[in-house]
Short mmCIF file of C-alpha atoms in Angstrom, two decimals:
data_model
loop_
_atom_site.label_atom_id
_atom_site.label_comp_id
_atom_site.label_asym_id
_atom_site.label_seq_id
_atom_site.Cartn_x
_atom_site.Cartn_y
_atom_site.Cartn_z
CA MET A 203 107.15 76.17 51.03
CA SER A 204 109.62 74.34 53.22
CA SER A 205 112.40 75.52 55.46
CA SER A 206 115.46 73.90 56.94
CA PHE A 207 115.22 76.16 59.94
CA HIS A 208 113.36 75.47 63.18
CA ILE A 209 111.18 78.02 64.95
CA ASP A 210 111.89 78.01 68.67
CA PRO A 211 108.44 78.10 70.35
CA SER A 212 109.91 79.13 73.69
CA PHE A 213 110.93 82.51 72.25
CA THR A 214 108.17 82.93 69.70
CA GLY A 215 105.20 85.13 70.54
CA TYR A 216 103.69 88.54 70.07
CA GLY A 217 101.63 90.93 72.12
CA LYS A 218 100.94 94.43 73.32
CA ALA A 219 103.18 96.30 75.74
CA GLY A 220 102.30 99.18 78.02
CA VAL A 221 98.50 98.91 78.10
CA ARG A 222 97.71 101.31 80.90
CA LEU A 223 94.36 101.80 82.56
CA LEU A 224 92.78 103.35 85.61
CA LYS A 225 89.88 101.40 87.13
CA ILE A 226 87.44 103.39 89.26
CA LYS A 227 84.89 101.69 91.51
CA ARG A 228 82.31 104.08 92.86
CA ASN A 229 80.34 103.21 95.99
CA GLY A 230 78.38 106.37 96.58
CA LYS A 231 80.77 109.14 97.59
CA TYR A 232 83.52 106.64 98.45
CA HIS A 233 85.71 105.70 95.49
CA ASN A 234 88.43 103.08 94.99
CA ILE A 235 91.05 103.19 92.26
CA LYS A 236 93.59 100.83 90.78
CA GLN A 237 95.97 101.86 88.03
CA ILE A 238 97.86 99.10 86.24
CA GLU A 239 100.10 98.65 83.22
CA VAL A 240 99.64 95.36 81.37
CA SER A 241 101.87 93.67 78.81
CA THR A 242 100.41 90.66 76.99
CA GLU A 243 102.08 87.94 74.96
CA LEU A 244 100.27 85.24 72.98
CA LYS A 245 101.61 81.92 71.64
CA LEU A 246 99.49 80.38 68.87
CA ASN A 247 99.06 76.69 68.15
CA ASN A 248 100.67 77.11 64.72
CA HIS A 249 103.31 79.25 63.00
CA SER A 250 101.51 79.91 59.73
CA ASP A 251 101.83 83.65 60.18
CA TYR A 252 105.61 83.39 60.27
CA LEU A 253 106.03 80.66 57.65
CA TYR A 254 103.43 81.62 55.05
CA GLY A 255 102.18 85.08 55.97
CA ASP A 256 98.81 83.53 56.82
CA ASN A 257 97.22 85.68 59.54
CA ALA A 258 94.04 83.63 59.96
CA SER A 259 94.94 82.62 63.53
CA VAL A 260 96.51 85.92 64.54
CA VAL A 261 94.76 87.88 67.26
CA PRO A 262 95.85 91.47 66.53
CA THR A 263 97.79 93.29 69.20
CA ASP A 264 95.10 95.99 69.12
CA THR A 265 92.55 93.29 69.98
CA GLN A 266 94.77 92.21 72.85
CA LYS A 267 94.72 95.78 74.11
CA ASN A 268 90.93 95.86 73.88
CA THR A 269 90.79 92.46 75.59
CA VAL A 270 92.66 93.89 78.54
CA TYR A 271 90.10 96.68 78.72
CA ALA A 272 87.11 94.39 78.27
CA LEU A 273 88.41 91.44 80.31
CA ALA A 274 87.51 89.05 77.55
CA LYS A 275 89.44 85.86 76.68
CA GLU A 276 87.86 83.78 73.93
CA HIS A 277 90.49 83.16 71.26
CA GLN A 278 92.54 80.27 69.76
CA VAL A 279 95.39 80.61 72.19
CA GLU A 280 97.40 77.85 73.83
CA GLN A 281 99.28 80.06 76.23
CA VAL A 282 99.06 83.62 77.45
CA SER A 283 101.60 85.57 79.50
CA VAL A 284 100.60 88.76 81.28
CA GLU A 285 102.85 91.06 83.25
CA ILE A 286 101.17 93.67 85.45
CA GLU A 287 102.67 96.51 87.39
CA GLU A 288 100.39 98.34 89.78
CA THR A 289 100.85 102.07 90.08
CA PRO A 290 101.22 102.88 93.80
CA TRP A 291 98.29 105.16 94.55
CA ARG A 292 97.12 105.51 98.17
CA ARG A 293 94.48 107.65 99.82
CA ILE A 294 95.39 111.12 100.99
CA LYS A 295 95.28 111.33 104.76
CA GLN A 296 94.26 114.62 106.34
CA GLN A 297 96.21 116.03 109.28
CA LYS A 298 94.04 114.08 111.75
CA GLY A 299 94.80 110.84 109.92
CA ILE A 300 91.40 110.52 108.24
CA GLU A 301 91.55 108.87 104.83
CA HIS A 302 89.94 110.77 101.95
CA ALA A 303 86.97 109.31 100.09
CA HIS A 304 88.06 110.10 96.53
CA ALA A 305 91.48 111.83 96.56
CA PHE A 306 94.74 109.91 96.16
CA ILE A 307 98.49 110.52 96.24
CA PHE A 308 101.19 108.73 94.32
CA SER A 309 103.73 106.85 96.43
CA PRO A 310 106.58 107.57 96.96
CA GLU A 311 104.90 110.84 97.70
CA VAL A 312 107.18 113.77 97.08
CA ILE A 313 110.73 115.09 96.71
CA ARG A 314 111.78 117.93 99.00
CA PHE A 315 114.41 120.41 97.82
CA CYS A 316 116.03 123.68 98.85
CA SER A 317 118.56 126.22 97.58
CA VAL A 318 120.83 128.62 99.46
CA THR A 319 122.96 131.47 98.10
CA HIS A 320 125.14 133.48 100.47
CA ALA A 321 127.46 136.27 99.36
CA ARG A 322 130.16 137.59 101.66
CA GLY A 323 128.77 140.35 103.83
CA GLY A 324 125.18 139.77 102.73
CA GLU A 325 122.16 137.87 103.95
CA PRO A 326 121.61 134.31 102.73
CA LYS A 327 118.97 133.87 100.03
CA VAL A 328 116.98 130.74 100.74
CA SER A 329 114.31 128.95 98.78
CA GLY A 330 112.62 125.62 99.32
CA GLY A 331 109.90 123.50 97.86
CA LEU A 332 108.62 120.19 96.66
CA LYS A 333 108.32 118.38 93.36
CA GLU A 334 107.02 115.18 91.82
CA MET A 335 104.01 115.09 94.15
CA LYS A 336 101.52 113.26 91.95
CA ILE A 337 97.92 113.51 93.15
CA LEU A 338 94.59 112.46 91.70
CA LYS A 339 90.92 112.77 92.55
CA THR A 340 88.12 110.97 90.75
CA THR A 341 85.41 113.60 91.16
CA GLN A 342 84.77 117.16 92.41
CA SER A 343 86.53 118.73 89.43
CA GLY A 344 85.15 120.51 86.40
CA PHE A 345 85.92 122.93 83.59
CA THR A 346 83.13 125.02 82.07
CA GLY A 347 82.50 128.46 80.59
CA PHE A 348 85.82 128.60 78.73
CA CYS A 349 86.53 130.52 75.52
CA LYS A 350 85.47 128.65 72.39
CA ASP A 351 86.40 129.14 68.75
CA LYS A 352 86.36 127.08 65.55
CA TYR A 353 89.18 124.86 66.85
CA THR A 354 87.51 124.03 70.17
CA ILE A 355 86.27 120.46 70.47
CA LEU A 356 86.70 120.05 74.23
CA PRO A 357 83.30 119.52 75.87
CA GLU A 358 82.42 121.27 79.09
CA SER A 359 82.49 119.10 82.20
CA THR A 360 81.21 119.53 85.74
CA ASP A 361 82.48 116.17 86.97
CA ARG A 362 85.81 114.78 85.82
CA SER A 363 88.96 113.20 87.20
CA PHE A 364 91.75 115.62 88.08
CA CYS A 365 95.35 114.42 88.14
CA THR A 366 98.46 116.57 88.45
CA ASN A 367 102.13 116.46 89.39
CA VAL A 368 102.90 119.40 91.65
CA HIS A 369 106.11 121.43 91.48
CA CYS A 370 106.29 124.24 94.04
CA ARG A 371 109.12 126.60 95.03
CA TYR A 372 108.94 129.40 97.61
CA TYR A 373 111.46 132.11 98.48
CA PHE A 374 112.08 133.52 101.95
CA ASP A 375 112.40 137.28 102.51
CA GLY A 376 114.45 136.51 105.62
CA THR A 377 115.54 133.46 107.59
CA ARG A 378 115.61 134.73 111.17
CA GLY A 379 113.43 132.49 113.34
CA VAL A 380 112.25 130.36 110.42
CA ASP A 381 111.33 126.74 111.12
CA PHE A 382 112.05 125.29 107.67
CA ASP A 383 110.52 121.90 108.44
CA SER A 384 107.27 123.47 109.60
CA CYS A 385 107.14 125.71 106.54
CA TRP A 386 107.64 122.79 104.17
CA ASN A 387 105.08 120.61 105.90
CA PHE A 388 102.56 123.44 105.93
CA ALA A 389 103.09 124.08 102.20
CA LYS A 390 102.69 120.39 101.36
CA ASN A 391 99.59 119.93 103.53
CA THR A 392 98.02 123.12 102.19
CA ILE A 393 98.39 121.96 98.60
CA LEU A 394 96.84 118.60 99.47
CA ASP A 395 94.01 120.24 101.42
CA GLU A 396 93.12 122.73 98.68
CA PHE A 397 93.22 119.90 96.14
CA ALA A 398 91.32 117.26 98.11
CA GLY A 399 89.11 119.12 100.57
CA PRO A 400 87.32 117.48 103.54
CA PRO A 401 87.67 113.67 103.69
CA GLN A 402 83.98 112.82 103.26
CA THR A 403 82.85 115.49 100.82
CA GLY A 404 85.93 116.86 99.07
CA VAL A 405 86.05 120.34 97.56
CA TYR A 406 85.01 121.35 94.06
CA SER A 407 87.71 122.59 91.70
CA PRO A 408 86.35 124.76 88.86
CA SER A 409 89.79 124.73 87.23
CA VAL A 410 93.40 123.77 87.87
CA GLN A 411 94.18 127.48 87.91
CA ASN A 412 91.82 128.19 90.79
CA THR A 413 93.08 125.30 92.92
CA LEU A 414 96.68 126.36 92.32
CA TYR A 415 96.02 130.01 93.20
CA LYS A 416 94.12 129.21 96.39
CA ALA A 417 96.97 127.02 97.65
CA GLU A 418 99.58 129.72 97.04
CA GLU A 419 97.39 132.41 98.61
CA ARG A 420 96.90 130.35 101.76
CA ILE A 421 100.62 129.65 102.10
CA LEU A 422 101.50 133.36 101.84
CA ASN A 423 98.77 134.27 104.32
CA ASN A 424 100.13 131.86 106.92
CA ILE A 425 103.90 132.07 106.51
CA PRO A 426 104.95 135.75 106.65
CA GLN A 427 108.63 134.96 105.98
CA ILE A 428 107.79 133.70 102.47
CA GLY A 429 107.70 136.61 100.04
CA TYR A 430 107.33 134.83 96.72
CA ILE A 431 105.94 131.47 95.65
CA GLU A 432 105.62 129.78 92.28
CA MET A 433 103.83 126.58 91.43
CA ALA A 434 103.16 124.46 88.34
CA MET A 435 100.38 121.89 88.03
CA PRO A 436 100.27 119.98 84.73
CA ASN A 437 96.80 118.65 83.94
CA ILE A 438 97.48 114.94 83.38
CA HIS A 439 94.69 113.56 81.24
CA TYR A 440 92.76 110.30 81.70
CA PHE A 441 90.54 109.49 78.73
CA THR A 442 87.44 107.31 78.87
CA VAL A 443 87.97 104.12 76.85
CA ASN A 444 85.33 103.62 74.16
CA MET A 445 84.07 100.08 74.79
CA ALA A 446 80.91 100.35 72.67
CA PRO A 447 82.50 98.56 69.67
CA PHE A 448 82.67 95.37 71.73
CA GLY A 449 79.22 95.70 73.25
CA MET A 450 80.15 97.09 76.66
CA THR A 451 79.27 100.30 78.45
CA ASN A 452 81.89 102.34 80.24
CA LYS A 453 80.58 104.94 82.64
CA ASP A 454 84.01 106.43 83.35
CA GLU A 455 85.07 103.21 85.05
CA ILE A 456 87.98 102.34 82.74
CA LEU A 457 90.21 105.28 81.88
CA MET A 458 93.36 105.42 79.77
CA PRO A 459 96.23 107.53 81.19
CA ALA A 460 98.02 109.82 78.75
CA ASP A 461 101.36 111.34 79.72
CA LYS A 462 101.51 113.69 76.74
CA PRO A 463 100.19 116.10 75.74
CA ALA A 464 99.29 117.55 79.13
CA GLY A 465 97.90 120.92 80.09
CA LEU A 466 100.50 123.05 81.88
CA ILE A 467 99.17 125.57 84.38
CA LYS A 468 101.48 127.72 86.50
CA VAL A 469 101.38 130.94 88.50
CA ALA A 470 103.58 132.90 90.89
CA LEU A 471 102.43 135.10 93.77
CA SER A 472 104.37 137.71 95.70
CA ARG A 473 103.50 140.12 98.47
CA ARG A 474 102.43 143.58 97.42
CA PRO A 475 105.19 146.19 97.91
CA LYS A 476 104.73 148.10 101.16
CA ALA A 477 103.69 151.72 100.76
CA ARG A 478 106.40 154.26 101.57
CA LEU A 479 105.63 156.83 104.31
#
C-alpha cells in the first residue's frame, strides 16, 4: 500500500493526558506530599500504525499511564514529551506559625465572601463565610462501624487520607460591635484546627461529619453574634493505584485523585431558642 501523502513527524504522536497522582512520602509521623498531573506523548520510529494499521510498535496509552505510575521507561521510543503541572499544596501553619506534620492546604488558600441585606427602617442582615478552601491530610482519618447492606462494598478504614473543599457560611444575629475580620479569621482557623489538630500529632477524625460538626460548634461557642452557621465538606477521594500487575507494591504511596463522584457531607447549626419567662 502506497500513498502520495507525507506524514509530518513534527505533529505526529499519541499519548495520555491528565494522568493525576498524589505521591506520599512517610518519614515516621512527618509526611511529604506532591500532587502532579502528567501528559505524555510518544513518537515512534515508524508510522506503520497509521499507514497499515499495524500496532506492533504501539505502546498503548493505558501503558503510558501505568508507566507514569511505575516510573518505568523501557520501550521502542525515539522521543518522549512530558508536561507536568504540580498542584500547589503547602503545609498548614498553626496560629504560632508551626508547620503541620501531615496536614496540607491548597494554594491559593480560600475565597472570602459576605452578603448584606438592609430594608428601610430595619436592621441589616449580614452573613459571611469562606469557600474553595481545599485541605488534605494523609493520616489520622478513618471511617468504621457504618451501616452495611447487600450493596455495601466499602471496606472499613482506621487510617486513610482525608481531602475536602470547605464551603462555610455564617449569619449574624446582630452587627453592633462586630469585628468582621476577626470573626472570619477565627472561623477559618477553627476549621483548619479541627481538621488538622496539633502540628506534631494531628487529631483523629472518625468521620467527615464529626469534624464538620465540631468546627461549627466551636465557632458558635466563641462568637456570640453568630446565630446560624452552615458548612459543606465534600469527601474528595484518592484511590490507591493497583501496581501489582507490573510487579510493584504500593503501600498507599501513589494515589489517584478522583473529582467525581465525591461524598457530600453538610450540616447547619443554630442557637437554641431562648426560653420565655
